[in-house]
Amino acid sequence: MKHTIEHIHAHEMLDSRGNPTIKVSILLKDGTVGSASVPSGASTGIHEALELRDENPKRYRGKGVLKAVRNVNERIAPIIRGKNVFEQRSIDDLMRLLDGTENKHKLGANAILGVSLACAHAGAKAKKMPLYQYIRAVYDLHYTNDRYTLPYPTMNIMNGGVHAGWAIDLQECMIIPQQKQFKERLRCGSEVFHALGGLLKKKGFSTLVGDEGGYAAKLKSNEEALKMIMQAITTAGYKPGRDVKLGMDPASSEFYNEKTDRYVMKADKKVLTAEGMIKMYQGWAKKYPLVMIEDGLAQDDWENWIKLTKVMGKMTTLVGDDLFVTNVERLQKGIEMHVGNALLVKVNQIGTLTEAIDAILLAQAHGYKINVSHRSGETEDTTIADLAVAVNAEHIKTGSLSRSERLAKYNRLLEIEEELA
């Protein structure tokens, strides 16, 4: 068969932080080649699938991925060579069975995912389909009138936490442009981003950027970031709340002290209980058009997540990232406990495209919104842009309006919008 997999090759490459990651290419019998590269997170949840590193301190400070590369070339390649590339679910299942562990620590989620995504790209090329169309077809996904919708971008224009040397505690302060067309959402985001840069410069703050391309200014408090963004929206000629809404990812597991059961917010010089965190969010939601909070509480603070959802869930999109880790078991637990109302989808948290799709379908079946996300260590790979369109995700999260590895995803969405038009 001309669509069988003939050759698989993985090699080491560098991500946006200059750390090694893995790239995989799949060659089909008819000469079609599909390739994909794998991102890497900094604030990783403890329940994520394992990203396999070499741990050799003499090479790339222990961050090399030659073990993962060998696992693709020597262990995965023999079991999928000769398989029909269109049998995506079967291929992903074979790799999961070969690894045989819950968190994919034998082969590495990065190794498995590289192959999974490369197969999808090869299949799409073989079918002469754009990737978003192929994903919908290969998983037999059906949405109202089979329409495609473009996601609303959640743009991280102010970086903090581990993404920006703890300039502030909140890892991401985001704007969510509300225009009808994606190209106008992108224009709005760009104009607000540059307006914010001008304001920071005028006030004497640094305009250097963090891992995800947002400004990394060391502000006096976390709320000051929200105030500055509100001012930037107005300066750019937009109306807060109508034209642009706000979101945030506190990534609260990063400043949660498990021993004391407290959240230590250094920028505010505060130590808060979960109840104190919820009250803080409620206060901000009253003062600002804050409509989305991701990881508002720690990844295993289930009981307080229930409280957060009860008091804010009707008016606010409460996104589970470290909480759900794109995992159907953790998501099912959240659904049963009435925790959160949106799923952050990071394909490298779970390790195969199939498992990510299964998590998306479970979330959508229970009315949870979908936000397809990048990682802080990214590549030029644009798979997540197509994935977001394939599943009609409400949102996409791929960073700020600078750094080419972020803009590549936005630019791919511009192309898709043109195609669909």
Tab-separated table of C-alpha atoms in Angstrom:
chain	number	residue	atom	x	y	z
A	1	MET	CA	0.000	0.000	0.000
A	2	LYS	CA	1.312	3.416	-0.933
A	3	HIS	CA	0.187	4.953	2.387
A	4	THR	CA	2.121	2.554	4.593
A	5	ILE	CA	4.899	3.864	6.815
A	6	GLU	CA	8.269	3.055	5.290
A	7	HIS	CA	10.731	4.940	7.467
A	8	ILE	CA	10.756	6.860	10.773
A	9	HIS	CA	13.567	9.140	11.828
A	10	ALA	CA	13.975	11.251	14.975
A	11	HIS	CA	16.679	13.765	15.805
A	12	GLU	CA	17.520	16.312	18.463
A	13	MET	CA	16.755	19.991	17.849
A	14	LEU	CA	16.528	23.117	20.009
A	15	ASP	CA	13.383	24.765	21.341
A	16	SER	CA	12.684	28.440	22.007
A	17	ARG	CA	14.686	28.373	25.251
A	18	GLY	CA	17.712	26.817	23.557
A	19	ASN	CA	17.046	23.449	25.182
A	20	PRO	CA	16.974	20.166	23.257
A	21	THR	CA	13.716	18.680	22.087
A	22	ILE	CA	12.809	16.005	19.570
A	23	LYS	CA	11.728	16.205	15.942
A	24	VAL	CA	10.285	13.208	14.108
A	25	SER	CA	9.821	12.654	10.376
A	26	ILE	CA	7.685	9.916	8.812
A	27	LEU	CA	8.277	8.726	5.227
A	28	LEU	CA	5.442	6.913	3.454
A	29	LYS	CA	5.861	4.383	0.657
A	30	ASP	CA	4.588	6.928	-1.901
A	31	GLY	CA	7.301	9.406	-0.887
A	32	THR	CA	5.113	11.610	1.312
A	33	VAL	CA	6.927	13.038	4.346
A	34	GLY	CA	5.316	14.389	7.504
A	35	SER	CA	7.256	15.983	10.361
A	36	ALA	CA	6.521	17.343	13.818
A	37	SER	CA	8.472	18.682	16.773
A	38	VAL	CA	7.596	18.470	20.445
A	39	PRO	CA	7.307	21.405	22.907
A	40	SER	CA	8.416	21.469	26.540
A	41	GLY	CA	6.902	23.033	29.648
A	42	ALA	CA	8.555	24.917	32.522
A	43	SER	CA	5.719	24.923	35.058
A	44	THR	CA	4.814	21.282	34.595
A	45	GLY	CA	2.104	19.563	36.601
A	46	ILE	CA	3.151	16.562	38.671
A	47	HIS	CA	0.536	14.416	36.909
A	48	GLU	CA	1.831	15.043	33.385
A	49	ALA	CA	3.221	12.293	31.172
A	50	LEU	CA	7.017	12.113	31.467
A	51	GLU	CA	9.267	14.109	29.187
A	52	LEU	CA	12.336	11.842	28.877
A	53	ARG	CA	15.659	13.628	29.362
A	54	ASP	CA	19.156	12.113	29.300
A	55	GLU	CA	20.161	13.443	32.745
A	56	ASN	CA	23.799	13.632	31.568
A	57	PRO	CA	25.256	16.738	33.267
A	58	LYS	CA	28.121	16.903	30.744
A	59	ARG	CA	25.750	17.480	27.849
A	60	TYR	CA	23.152	20.266	27.606
A	61	ARG	CA	23.103	20.452	31.433
A	62	GLY	CA	21.363	17.077	31.564
A	63	LYS	CA	18.553	18.183	29.244
A	64	GLY	CA	19.557	16.194	26.158
A	65	VAL	CA	16.941	13.953	24.542
A	66	LEU	CA	19.111	11.345	22.839
A	67	LYS	CA	17.382	8.582	24.829
A	68	ALA	CA	14.031	9.684	23.406
A	69	VAL	CA	15.561	9.878	19.913
A	70	ARG	CA	16.904	6.322	20.234
A	71	ASN	CA	13.538	5.106	21.499
A	72	VAL	CA	11.913	6.399	18.326
A	73	ASN	CA	14.554	5.109	15.930
A	74	GLU	CA	15.218	1.736	17.558
A	75	ARG	CA	12.090	0.753	19.525
A	76	ILE	CA	9.051	2.530	18.080
A	77	ALA	CA	10.062	2.438	14.400
A	78	PRO	CA	10.027	-1.391	14.092
A	79	ILE	CA	6.469	-1.723	15.457
A	80	ILE	CA	4.849	0.910	13.246
A	81	ARG	CA	6.838	0.379	10.049
A	82	GLY	CA	4.456	-1.076	7.484
A	83	LYS	CA	1.353	0.293	9.205
A	84	ASN	CA	-1.241	2.328	7.340
A	85	VAL	CA	-0.610	5.936	8.342
A	86	PHE	CA	-4.358	6.661	8.303
A	87	GLU	CA	-4.855	4.298	11.267
A	88	GLN	CA	-3.865	7.036	13.714
A	89	ARG	CA	-5.673	5.634	16.746
A	90	SER	CA	-4.210	2.162	16.202
A	91	ILE	CA	-0.676	3.537	15.856
A	92	ASP	CA	-1.020	5.623	19.020
A	93	ASP	CA	-2.398	2.618	20.915
A	94	LEU	CA	0.530	0.450	19.772
A	95	MET	CA	3.016	2.962	21.160
A	96	ARG	CA	1.153	3.206	24.467
A	97	LEU	CA	1.161	-0.583	24.787
A	98	LEU	CA	4.855	-0.761	23.919
A	99	ASP	CA	5.618	1.711	26.703
A	100	GLY	CA	3.242	0.009	29.117
A	101	THR	CA	3.371	2.659	31.849
A	102	GLU	CA	0.791	5.159	33.005
A	103	ASN	CA	3.003	8.208	32.500
A	104	LYS	CA	4.996	6.913	29.478
A	105	HIS	CA	8.273	6.962	31.385
A	106	LYS	CA	9.892	4.052	29.511
A	107	LEU	CA	9.802	5.506	26.010
A	108	GLY	CA	9.122	9.121	26.989
A	109	ALA	CA	5.990	11.086	26.169
A	110	ASN	CA	8.155	13.329	23.975
A	111	ALA	CA	9.249	10.338	21.863
A	112	ILE	CA	5.726	8.954	21.519
A	113	LEU	CA	4.163	12.330	20.783
A	114	GLY	CA	6.718	13.178	18.105
A	115	VAL	CA	5.740	10.033	16.204
A	116	SER	CA	2.010	10.563	16.807
A	117	LEU	CA	2.025	14.103	15.419
A	118	ALA	CA	4.349	13.248	12.518
A	119	CYS	CA	1.912	10.489	11.487
A	120	ALA	CA	-0.938	13.016	11.476
A	121	HIS	CA	1.055	15.408	9.283
A	122	ALA	CA	2.044	12.601	6.893
A	123	GLY	CA	-1.568	11.410	6.696
A	124	ALA	CA	-2.837	14.904	5.958
A	125	LYS	CA	-0.287	15.369	3.182
A	126	ALA	CA	-1.095	11.958	1.706
A	127	LYS	CA	-4.797	12.882	1.634
A	128	LYS	CA	-3.917	16.329	0.271
A	129	MET	CA	-5.913	17.880	3.131
A	130	PRO	CA	-5.060	20.717	5.497
A	131	LEU	CA	-4.216	19.245	8.893
A	132	TYR	CA	-7.339	20.611	10.632
A	133	GLN	CA	-9.549	18.907	8.057
A	134	TYR	CA	-7.592	15.656	8.291
A	135	ILE	CA	-7.799	15.530	12.100
A	136	ARG	CA	-11.551	15.956	11.936
A	137	ALA	CA	-11.805	13.222	9.281
A	138	VAL	CA	-9.440	10.647	10.809
A	139	TYR	CA	-11.208	10.835	14.195
A	140	ASP	CA	-14.674	11.103	12.595
A	141	LEU	CA	-15.457	14.309	14.478
A	142	HIS	CA	-18.786	16.003	13.834
A	143	TYR	CA	-19.870	19.507	14.807
A	144	THR	CA	-22.971	21.562	13.931
A	145	ASN	CA	-23.281	21.710	10.140
A	146	ASP	CA	-19.655	20.486	10.051
A	147	ARG	CA	-18.635	24.135	10.410
A	148	TYR	CA	-15.141	25.212	11.377
A	149	THR	CA	-14.775	28.073	13.840
A	150	LEU	CA	-11.666	30.075	14.633
A	151	PRO	CA	-10.680	30.238	18.319
A	152	TYR	CA	-10.481	33.383	20.413
A	153	PRO	CA	-6.815	33.903	21.330
A	154	THR	CA	-5.879	34.245	24.997
A	155	MET	CA	-2.741	36.352	24.631
A	156	ASN	CA	-0.210	36.379	27.442
A	157	ILE	CA	1.090	39.942	27.209
A	158	MET	CA	2.426	40.191	30.784
A	159	ASN	CA	4.692	37.339	31.924
A	160	GLY	CA	5.493	36.387	35.519
A	161	GLY	CA	6.242	33.356	37.678
A	162	VAL	CA	8.736	30.813	36.327
A	163	HIS	CA	8.294	32.232	32.802
A	164	ALA	CA	9.800	35.588	33.756
A	165	GLY	CA	12.051	35.253	36.811
A	166	TRP	CA	9.137	35.874	39.184
A	167	ALA	CA	8.715	39.506	38.097
A	168	ILE	CA	5.209	39.054	39.523
A	169	ASP	CA	3.549	35.950	40.962
A	170	LEU	CA	0.885	35.592	38.266
A	171	GLN	CA	2.460	33.521	35.526
A	172	GLU	CA	0.298	34.936	32.753
A	173	CYS	CA	-1.860	38.031	32.420
A	174	MET	CA	-3.829	37.690	29.210
A	175	ILE	CA	-6.012	39.716	26.890
A	176	ILE	CA	-8.863	38.083	24.951
A	177	PRO	CA	-9.829	40.205	21.921
A	178	GLN	CA	-13.527	39.910	21.042
A	179	GLN	CA	-13.671	40.890	17.344
A	180	LYS	CA	-15.637	38.676	14.928
A	181	GLN	CA	-12.800	37.838	12.543
A	182	PHE	CA	-9.599	36.185	13.737
A	183	LYS	CA	-7.455	38.629	11.762
A	184	GLU	CA	-9.073	41.516	13.651
A	185	ARG	CA	-8.553	39.744	17.000
A	186	LEU	CA	-4.893	39.409	16.102
A	187	ARG	CA	-4.617	43.063	15.071
A	188	CYS	CA	-6.270	44.155	18.305
A	189	GLY	CA	-3.901	42.011	20.364
A	190	SER	CA	-0.864	43.391	18.585
A	191	GLU	CA	-1.967	46.987	19.061
A	192	VAL	CA	-2.683	46.484	22.775
A	193	PHE	CA	0.649	44.679	23.240
A	194	HIS	CA	2.592	47.570	21.707
A	195	ALA	CA	0.555	50.125	23.650
A	196	LEU	CA	1.480	48.275	26.846
A	197	GLY	CA	5.136	48.395	25.853
A	198	GLY	CA	4.909	52.148	25.383
A	199	LEU	CA	3.260	52.619	28.790
A	200	LEU	CA	5.855	50.478	30.563
A	201	LYS	CA	8.675	52.383	28.913
A	202	LYS	CA	7.100	55.727	29.821
A	203	LYS	CA	6.825	54.654	33.470
A	204	GLY	CA	10.452	53.517	33.563
A	205	PHE	CA	9.857	49.746	33.550
A	206	SER	CA	11.794	47.183	31.545
A	207	THR	CA	10.246	46.105	28.247
A	208	LEU	CA	12.220	42.872	28.028
A	209	VAL	CA	10.025	39.821	27.387
A	210	GLY	CA	9.638	36.445	29.092
A	211	ASP	CA	9.500	32.907	27.750
A	212	GLU	CA	6.137	33.426	26.078
A	213	GLY	CA	6.847	36.836	24.581
A	214	GLY	CA	4.984	38.994	27.112
A	215	TYR	CA	6.584	41.849	29.020
A	216	ALA	CA	8.406	40.798	32.177
A	217	ALA	CA	8.341	44.053	34.135
A	218	LYS	CA	8.941	43.824	37.882
A	219	LEU	CA	5.808	45.559	39.133
A	220	LYS	CA	4.894	46.538	42.687
A	221	SER	CA	1.960	44.134	42.881
A	222	ASN	CA	0.066	41.538	40.871
A	223	GLU	CA	-2.941	43.809	40.474
A	224	GLU	CA	-0.747	46.511	38.965
A	225	ALA	CA	-0.376	44.238	35.920
A	226	LEU	CA	-4.148	44.253	35.439
A	227	LYS	CA	-4.286	48.041	35.823
A	228	MET	CA	-1.508	48.520	33.260
A	229	ILE	CA	-3.236	46.212	30.760
A	230	MET	CA	-6.527	48.064	31.188
A	231	GLN	CA	-4.734	51.336	30.476
A	232	ALA	CA	-3.040	49.797	27.411
A	233	ILE	CA	-6.401	48.639	26.010
A	234	THR	CA	-7.759	52.180	26.259
A	235	THR	CA	-4.547	53.720	24.874
A	236	ALA	CA	-4.789	51.412	21.854
A	237	GLY	CA	-8.293	52.743	21.167
A	238	TYR	CA	-10.336	49.803	22.413
A	239	LYS	CA	-12.978	49.516	25.090
A	240	PRO	CA	-12.235	47.110	27.982
A	241	GLY	CA	-14.978	44.532	28.385
A	242	ARG	CA	-16.543	45.138	24.994
A	243	ASP	CA	-13.559	44.889	22.647
A	244	VAL	CA	-11.086	43.167	24.937
A	245	LYS	CA	-11.595	40.954	27.984
A	246	LEU	CA	-9.005	39.728	30.465
A	247	GLY	CA	-7.777	36.316	31.504
A	248	MET	CA	-5.039	35.057	33.769
A	249	ASP	CA	-3.071	31.951	34.610
A	250	PRO	CA	-1.782	32.344	38.154
A	251	ALA	CA	-0.238	28.823	37.894
A	252	SER	CA	-0.906	28.706	41.603
A	253	SER	CA	0.704	25.301	42.151
A	254	GLU	CA	4.015	27.105	41.624
A	255	PHE	CA	3.573	29.309	44.730
A	256	TYR	CA	1.489	26.909	46.823
A	257	ASN	CA	3.225	25.695	49.992
A	258	GLU	CA	1.991	22.173	50.625
A	259	LYS	CA	3.378	22.051	54.173
A	260	THR	CA	1.491	25.122	55.341
A	261	ASP	CA	-1.442	24.771	52.909
A	262	ARG	CA	-0.968	28.413	51.936
A	263	TYR	CA	-0.371	30.410	48.766
A	264	VAL	CA	2.722	32.612	49.092
A	265	MET	CA	2.402	35.715	46.902
A	266	LYS	CA	5.718	37.538	47.119
A	267	ALA	CA	4.797	40.453	44.846
A	268	ASP	CA	1.890	41.321	47.163
A	269	LYS	CA	3.747	40.337	50.336
A	270	LYS	CA	0.778	38.131	51.230
A	271	VAL	CA	0.264	34.570	52.403
A	272	LEU	CA	-3.270	33.456	51.532
A	273	THR	CA	-5.510	30.501	52.230
A	274	ALA	CA	-7.521	29.004	49.365
A	275	GLU	CA	-10.471	31.027	50.630
A	276	GLY	CA	-8.324	34.161	50.472
A	277	MET	CA	-7.351	33.352	46.878
A	278	ILE	CA	-11.001	32.927	45.888
A	279	LYS	CA	-11.926	36.275	47.485
A	280	MET	CA	-9.029	37.930	45.660
A	281	TYR	CA	-10.255	36.589	42.312
A	282	GLN	CA	-13.817	37.679	43.079
A	283	GLY	CA	-12.585	41.177	43.873
A	284	TRP	CA	-10.637	41.385	40.614
A	285	ALA	CA	-13.590	40.055	38.604
A	286	LYS	CA	-15.748	42.900	39.983
A	287	LYS	CA	-13.181	45.583	39.103
A	288	TYR	CA	-11.978	44.291	35.731
A	289	PRO	CA	-13.486	42.364	32.785
A	290	LEU	CA	-11.789	39.200	34.058
A	291	VAL	CA	-13.592	36.304	32.365
A	292	MET	CA	-11.027	33.485	32.507
A	293	ILE	CA	-8.883	32.069	35.311
A	294	GLU	CA	-6.615	29.086	34.670
A	295	ASP	CA	-5.193	27.018	37.529
A	296	GLY	CA	-6.592	29.422	40.101
A	297	LEU	CA	-5.838	26.888	42.838
A	298	ALA	CA	-3.265	24.113	43.249
A	299	GLN	CA	-3.376	20.960	41.149
A	300	ASP	CA	-4.630	18.645	43.926
A	301	ASP	CA	-6.700	21.139	45.934
A	302	TRP	CA	-9.925	19.473	44.764
A	303	GLU	CA	-12.144	20.528	47.668
A	304	ASN	CA	-11.317	24.196	47.244
A	305	TRP	CA	-11.700	23.910	43.466
A	306	ILE	CA	-15.294	22.866	44.190
A	307	LYS	CA	-15.755	26.078	46.200
A	308	LEU	CA	-14.129	28.203	43.486
A	309	THR	CA	-16.401	26.682	40.838
A	310	LYS	CA	-19.525	27.209	42.936
A	311	VAL	CA	-18.889	30.913	43.494
A	312	MET	CA	-17.342	31.882	40.137
A	313	GLY	CA	-18.202	29.149	37.644
A	314	LYS	CA	-21.370	30.761	36.249
A	315	MET	CA	-19.660	34.002	35.216
A	316	THR	CA	-16.049	32.921	34.711
A	317	THR	CA	-14.282	30.339	32.554
A	318	LEU	CA	-12.323	28.254	35.069
A	319	VAL	CA	-9.658	26.349	33.179
A	320	GLY	CA	-7.950	23.212	34.449
A	321	ASP	CA	-4.336	22.822	33.287
A	322	ASP	CA	-2.193	21.217	36.017
A	323	LEU	CA	-5.527	20.099	37.475
A	324	PHE	CA	-6.605	17.993	34.466
A	325	VAL	CA	-3.316	17.577	32.484
A	326	THR	CA	-5.290	16.603	29.337
A	327	ASN	CA	-6.012	13.282	31.070
A	328	VAL	CA	-9.440	11.664	30.740
A	329	GLU	CA	-9.277	10.107	34.219
A	330	ARG	CA	-8.532	13.379	35.997
A	331	LEU	CA	-11.035	15.204	33.808
A	332	GLN	CA	-13.711	12.617	34.602
A	333	LYS	CA	-13.030	13.133	38.305
A	334	GLY	CA	-13.433	16.886	37.815
A	335	ILE	CA	-16.688	16.434	35.932
A	336	GLU	CA	-18.109	14.222	38.686
A	337	MET	CA	-17.020	16.687	41.393
A	338	HIS	CA	-18.305	19.721	39.412
A	339	VAL	CA	-14.831	21.233	39.279
A	340	GLY	CA	-13.901	23.833	36.664
A	341	ASN	CA	-15.722	24.341	33.379
A	342	ALA	CA	-12.934	24.340	30.772
A	343	LEU	CA	-10.073	22.067	29.733
A	344	LEU	CA	-6.621	23.273	28.738
A	345	VAL	CA	-5.308	20.934	26.053
A	346	LYS	CA	-1.560	20.371	25.924
A	347	VAL	CA	-0.784	17.376	23.734
A	348	ASN	CA	2.595	16.789	25.397
A	349	GLN	CA	0.925	16.472	28.816
A	350	ILE	CA	-0.645	13.199	27.703
A	351	GLY	CA	1.681	12.039	24.900
A	352	THR	CA	-0.499	11.150	21.884
A	353	LEU	CA	-2.856	13.021	19.609
A	354	THR	CA	-5.491	10.322	20.166
A	355	GLU	CA	-5.527	10.740	23.944
A	356	ALA	CA	-5.761	14.523	23.557
A	357	ILE	CA	-8.753	14.098	21.226
A	358	ASP	CA	-10.403	11.730	23.721
A	359	ALA	CA	-9.997	14.310	26.499
A	360	ILE	CA	-11.466	17.010	24.241
A	361	LEU	CA	-14.479	14.862	23.354
A	362	LEU	CA	-15.137	14.027	27.012
A	363	ALA	CA	-14.924	17.707	27.950
A	364	GLN	CA	-17.236	18.785	25.129
A	365	ALA	CA	-19.757	16.079	25.987
A	366	HIS	CA	-20.106	17.661	29.441
A	367	GLY	CA	-20.209	21.294	28.344
A	368	TYR	CA	-16.603	22.153	29.190
A	369	LYS	CA	-14.933	24.731	26.959
A	370	ILE	CA	-11.684	23.902	25.149
A	371	ASN	CA	-8.494	25.980	25.163
A	372	VAL	CA	-5.748	24.420	23.024
A	373	SER	CA	-2.373	25.459	24.389
A	374	HIS	CA	1.315	25.806	23.590
A	375	ARG	CA	4.109	25.302	26.129
A	376	SER	CA	6.645	27.845	27.364
A	377	GLY	CA	9.405	25.961	25.528
A	378	GLU	CA	8.107	25.968	21.941
A	379	THR	CA	9.209	25.311	18.367
A	380	GLU	CA	8.030	26.649	15.014
A	381	ASP	CA	5.609	23.684	14.782
A	382	THR	CA	2.042	24.929	14.217
A	383	THR	CA	0.074	21.723	14.903
A	384	ILE	CA	-1.923	23.246	17.764
A	385	ALA	CA	-3.397	25.913	15.461
A	386	ASP	CA	-4.887	23.213	13.237
A	387	LEU	CA	-5.964	21.160	16.259
A	388	ALA	CA	-7.881	24.129	17.693
A	389	VAL	CA	-9.781	24.594	14.429
A	390	ALA	CA	-10.364	20.847	13.979
A	391	VAL	CA	-12.210	20.593	17.310
A	392	ASN	CA	-13.896	24.028	17.205
A	393	ALA	CA	-12.028	25.049	20.351
A	394	GLU	CA	-13.370	28.198	21.974
A	395	HIS	CA	-9.846	29.452	22.695
A	396	ILE	CA	-6.220	29.028	21.753
A	397	LYS	CA	-3.336	29.960	24.000
A	398	THR	CA	-0.041	30.463	22.253
A	399	GLY	CA	1.660	33.391	23.918
A	400	SER	CA	2.138	37.051	23.287
A	401	LEU	CA	2.634	39.126	20.152
A	402	SER	CA	6.390	38.665	19.927
A	403	ARG	CA	8.797	35.729	19.456
A	404	SER	CA	8.451	33.851	16.186
A	405	GLU	CA	7.608	30.490	17.763
A	406	ARG	CA	4.441	32.133	19.181
A	407	LEU	CA	3.585	34.117	16.068
A	408	ALA	CA	3.911	31.022	13.859
A	409	LYS	CA	0.687	29.672	15.396
A	410	TYR	CA	-1.167	32.966	14.978
A	411	ASN	CA	0.024	33.246	11.383
A	412	ARG	CA	-1.142	29.695	10.673
A	413	LEU	CA	-4.605	30.659	11.953
A	414	LEU	CA	-4.606	33.619	9.564
A	415	GLU	CA	-3.933	31.168	6.718
A	416	ILE	CA	-6.730	28.866	7.876
A	417	GLU	CA	-9.177	31.769	8.072
A	418	GLU	CA	-8.297	32.685	4.477
A	419	GLU	CA	-8.779	29.060	3.356
A	420	LEU	CA	-12.165	28.789	5.030
A	421	ALA	CA	-13.287	32.092	3.551
